[in-house]
mmCIF file with all atom_site columns, C-alpha atoms in Angstrom:
data_model
loop_
_atom_site.group_PDB
_atom_site.id
_atom_site.type_symbol
_atom_site.label_atom_id
_atom_site.label_alt_id
_atom_site.label_comp_id
_atom_site.label_asym_id
_atom_site.label_entity_id
_atom_site.label_seq_id
_atom_site.pdbx_PDB_ins_code
_atom_site.Cartn_x
_atom_site.Cartn_y
_atom_site.Cartn_z
_atom_site.occupancy
_atom_site.B_iso_or_equiv
_atom_site.pdbx_formal_charge
_atom_site.auth_seq_id
_atom_site.auth_comp_id
_atom_site.auth_asym_id
_atom_site.auth_atom_id
_atom_site.pdbx_PDB_model_num
ATOM 1  C CA . UNK A 1 1  ? 121.814 62.562 151.584 1.00 56.00 ? 1  UNK A CA 1
ATOM 2  C CA . UNK A 1 2  ? 123.485 60.160 149.568 1.00 56.00 ? 2  UNK A CA 1
ATOM 3  C CA . UNK A 1 3  ? 124.630 58.196 152.619 1.00 60.00 ? 3  UNK A CA 1
ATOM 4  C CA . UNK A 1 4  ? 121.095 57.576 153.572 1.00 61.00 ? 4  UNK A CA 1
ATOM 5  C CA . UNK A 1 5  ? 121.092 60.253 156.381 1.00 69.00 ? 5  UNK A CA 1
ATOM 6  C CA . UNK A 1 6  ? 118.152 62.370 156.555 1.00 69.00 ? 6  UNK A CA 1
ATOM 7  C CA . UNK A 1 7  ? 118.392 66.046 156.368 1.00 80.00 ? 7  UNK A CA 1
ATOM 8  C CA . UNK A 1 8  ? 117.278 68.516 158.972 1.00 83.00 ? 8  UNK A CA 1
ATOM 9  C CA . UNK A 1 9  ? 117.281 72.274 157.991 1.00 87.00 ? 9  UNK A CA 1
ATOM 10 C CA . UNK A 1 10 ? 115.495 75.546 158.970 1.00 88.00 ? 10 UNK A CA 1
ATOM 11 C CA . UNK A 1 11 ? 113.697 77.240 155.862 1.00 87.00 ? 11 UNK A CA 1
ATOM 12 C CA . UNK A 1 12 ? 116.679 79.659 155.483 1.00 81.00 ? 12 UNK A CA 1
ATOM 13 C CA . UNK A 1 13 ? 117.125 81.685 152.018 1.00 78.00 ? 13 UNK A CA 1
ATOM 14 C CA . UNK A 1 14 ? 119.348 80.069 149.634 1.00 74.00 ? 14 UNK A CA 1
ATOM 15 C CA . UNK A 1 15 ? 117.542 77.222 147.927 1.00 71.00 ? 15 UNK A CA 1
ATOM 16 C CA . UNK A 1 16 ? 117.282 74.575 150.404 1.00 76.00 ? 16 UNK A CA 1
ATOM 17 C CA . UNK A 1 17 ? 113.587 74.191 149.802 1.00 74.00 ? 17 UNK A CA 1
ATOM 18 C CA . UNK A 1 18 ? 114.434 73.296 146.129 1.00 75.00 ? 18 UNK A CA 1
ATOM 19 C CA . UNK A 1 19 ? 116.694 70.521 147.342 1.00 80.00 ? 19 UNK A CA 1
ATOM 20 C CA . UNK A 1 20 ? 114.650 69.137 150.112 1.00 83.00 ? 20 UNK A CA 1
ATOM 21 C CA . UNK A 1 21 ? 111.257 67.895 149.870 1.00 80.00 ? 21 UNK A CA 1
ATOM 22 C CA . UNK A 1 22 ? 109.515 67.631 153.352 1.00 80.00 ? 22 UNK A CA 1
ATOM 23 C CA . UNK A 1 23 ? 109.134 63.872 154.473 1.00 75.00 ? 23 UNK A CA 1
ATOM 24 C CA . UNK A 1 24 ? 110.468 62.556 151.493 1.00 75.00 ? 24 UNK A CA 1
ATOM 25 C CA . UNK A 1 25 ? 114.322 63.259 151.773 1.00 75.00 ? 25 UNK A CA 1
ATOM 26 C CA . UNK A 1 26 ? 114.400 65.520 154.556 1.00 79.00 ? 26 UNK A CA 1
ATOM 27 C CA . UNK A 1 27 ? 112.809 67.751 157.241 1.00 84.00 ? 27 UNK A CA 1
ATOM 28 C CA . UNK A 1 28 ? 112.534 71.686 157.239 1.00 88.00 ? 28 UNK A CA 1
ATOM 29 C CA . UNK A 1 29 ? 111.469 73.780 160.236 1.00 90.00 ? 29 UNK A CA 1
ATOM 30 C CA . UNK A 1 30 ? 110.726 77.274 160.666 1.00 90.00 ? 30 UNK A CA 1
ATOM 31 C CA . UNK A 1 31 ? 113.683 79.586 161.180 1.00 85.00 ? 31 UNK A CA 1
ATOM 32 C CA . UNK A 1 32 ? 114.268 80.197 165.176 1.00 88.00 ? 32 UNK A CA 1
ATOM 33 C CA . UNK A 1 33 ? 111.581 77.565 165.865 1.00 92.00 ? 33 UNK A CA 1
ATOM 34 C CA . UNK A 1 34 ? 113.547 75.356 168.280 1.00 92.00 ? 34 UNK A CA 1
ATOM 35 C CA . UNK A 1 35 ? 110.446 73.498 169.443 1.00 94.00 ? 35 UNK A CA 1
ATOM 36 C CA . UNK A 1 36 ? 109.514 72.387 165.791 1.00 93.00 ? 36 UNK A CA 1
ATOM 37 C CA . UNK A 1 37 ? 113.222 71.433 165.319 1.00 91.00 ? 37 UNK A CA 1
ATOM 38 C CA . UNK A 1 38 ? 113.023 69.029 168.505 1.00 91.00 ? 38 UNK A CA 1
ATOM 39 C CA . UNK A 1 39 ? 109.832 67.611 167.200 1.00 90.00 ? 39 UNK A CA 1
ATOM 40 C CA . UNK A 1 40 ? 111.326 66.849 163.825 1.00 87.00 ? 40 UNK A CA 1
ATOM 41 C CA . UNK A 1 41 ? 114.654 65.404 165.444 1.00 84.00 ? 41 UNK A CA 1
ATOM 42 C CA . UNK A 1 42 ? 112.254 62.922 167.189 1.00 83.00 ? 42 UNK A CA 1
ATOM 43 C CA . UNK A 1 43 ? 110.462 62.391 163.971 1.00 78.00 ? 43 UNK A CA 1
ATOM 44 C CA . UNK A 1 44 ? 113.640 61.354 162.061 1.00 72.00 ? 44 UNK A CA 1
ATOM 45 C CA . UNK A 1 45 ? 114.590 59.062 164.637 1.00 67.00 ? 45 UNK A CA 1
ATOM 46 C CA . UNK A 1 46 ? 111.150 57.220 164.501 1.00 62.00 ? 46 UNK A CA 1
ATOM 47 C CA . UNK A 1 47 ? 111.097 57.508 160.535 1.00 66.00 ? 47 UNK A CA 1
ATOM 48 C CA . UNK A 1 48 ? 114.639 56.920 160.023 1.00 63.00 ? 48 UNK A CA 1
ATOM 49 C CA . UNK A 1 49 ? 114.628 53.775 158.008 1.00 65.00 ? 49 UNK A CA 1
ATOM 50 C CA . UNK A 1 50 ? 111.757 54.956 155.531 1.00 66.00 ? 50 UNK A CA 1
ATOM 51 C CA . UNK A 1 51 ? 113.534 58.274 155.034 1.00 62.00 ? 51 UNK A CA 1
ATOM 52 C CA . UNK A 1 52 ? 116.953 56.554 154.566 1.00 65.00 ? 52 UNK A CA 1
ATOM 53 C CA . UNK A 1 53 ? 115.310 54.146 151.917 1.00 71.00 ? 53 UNK A CA 1
ATOM 54 C CA . UNK A 1 54 ? 114.012 56.959 149.930 1.00 68.00 ? 54 UNK A CA 1
ATOM 55 C CA . UNK A 1 55 ? 117.229 58.998 149.834 1.00 68.00 ? 55 UNK A CA 1
ATOM 56 C CA . UNK A 1 56 ? 119.212 56.008 148.863 1.00 70.00 ? 56 UNK A CA 1
ATOM 57 C CA . UNK A 1 57 ? 116.894 55.474 145.812 1.00 73.00 ? 57 UNK A CA 1
ATOM 58 C CA . UNK A 1 58 ? 116.552 59.080 144.807 1.00 70.00 ? 58 UNK A CA 1
ATOM 59 C CA . UNK A 1 59 ? 120.358 59.749 144.853 1.00 69.00 ? 59 UNK A CA 1
ATOM 60 C CA . UNK A 1 60 ? 121.392 56.330 143.469 1.00 73.00 ? 60 UNK A CA 1
ATOM 61 C CA . UNK A 1 61 ? 124.606 56.768 141.193 1.00 74.00 ? 61 UNK A CA 1
ATOM 62 C CA . UNK A 1 62 ? 123.090 54.797 138.208 1.00 78.00 ? 62 UNK A CA 1
ATOM 63 C CA . UNK A 1 63 ? 119.931 57.049 138.200 1.00 77.00 ? 63 UNK A CA 1
ATOM 64 C CA . UNK A 1 64 ? 121.779 60.151 138.460 1.00 74.00 ? 64 UNK A CA 1
ATOM 65 C CA . UNK A 1 65 ? 124.185 59.208 135.692 1.00 82.00 ? 65 UNK A CA 1
ATOM 66 C CA . UNK A 1 66 ? 121.291 58.002 133.361 1.00 83.00 ? 66 UNK A CA 1
ATOM 67 C CA . UNK A 1 67 ? 119.644 61.481 133.990 1.00 78.00 ? 67 UNK A CA 1
ATOM 68 C CA . UNK A 1 68 ? 122.913 63.149 133.010 1.00 77.00 ? 68 UNK A CA 1
ATOM 69 C CA . UNK A 1 69 ? 123.094 60.856 129.787 1.00 81.00 ? 69 UNK A CA 1
ATOM 70 C CA . UNK A 1 70 ? 119.547 61.853 129.053 1.00 81.00 ? 70 UNK A CA 1
ATOM 71 C CA . UNK A 1 71 ? 120.387 65.578 129.452 1.00 80.00 ? 71 UNK A CA 1
ATOM 72 C CA . UNK A 1 72 ? 123.373 65.419 127.252 1.00 81.00 ? 72 UNK A CA 1
ATOM 73 C CA . UNK A 1 73 ? 121.648 63.368 124.556 1.00 79.00 ? 73 UNK A CA 1
ATOM 74 C CA . UNK A 1 74 ? 118.859 66.004 124.563 1.00 76.00 ? 74 UNK A CA 1
ATOM 75 C CA . UNK A 1 75 ? 121.354 69.012 124.268 1.00 68.00 ? 75 UNK A CA 1
ATOM 76 C CA . UNK A 1 76 ? 123.357 67.163 121.409 1.00 67.00 ? 76 UNK A CA 1
ATOM 77 C CA . UNK A 1 77 ? 119.893 67.171 119.274 1.00 65.00 ? 77 UNK A CA 1
ATOM 78 C CA . UNK A 1 78 ? 119.135 70.811 119.447 1.00 62.00 ? 78 UNK A CA 1
ATOM 79 C CA . UNK A 1 79 ? 119.446 72.421 116.241 1.00 59.00 ? 79 UNK A CA 1
ATOM 80 C CA . UNK A 1 80 ? 121.233 75.558 116.452 1.00 56.00 ? 80 UNK A CA 1
ATOM 81 C CA . UNK A 1 81 ? 120.518 77.805 113.384 1.00 57.00 ? 81 UNK A CA 1
ATOM 82 C CA . UNK A 1 82 ? 122.163 80.918 113.543 1.00 54.00 ? 82 UNK A CA 1
ATOM 83 C CA . UNK A 1 83 ? 122.033 82.025 109.930 1.00 56.00 ? 83 UNK A CA 1
ATOM 84 C CA . UNK A 1 84 ? 119.011 84.087 109.376 1.00 51.00 ? 84 UNK A CA 1
#
């Protein structure tokens, strides 16, 4: 995805549905539905530029680094009071 390549996956168990947002950063087809897979391959070819631009924006290194900085800053502000 970070190279601007659209992702095509089946809806297998294991969390792919948490990573892939259909029609945003990739496409998901029903397991063992090869006709649906073929239709999506054709759709990727048609929508390739739009899908690639969305992926590049979403996984931009600077954006990801700023999100990690925000998480670290929020964690460092937590008050751990273990004395009761």
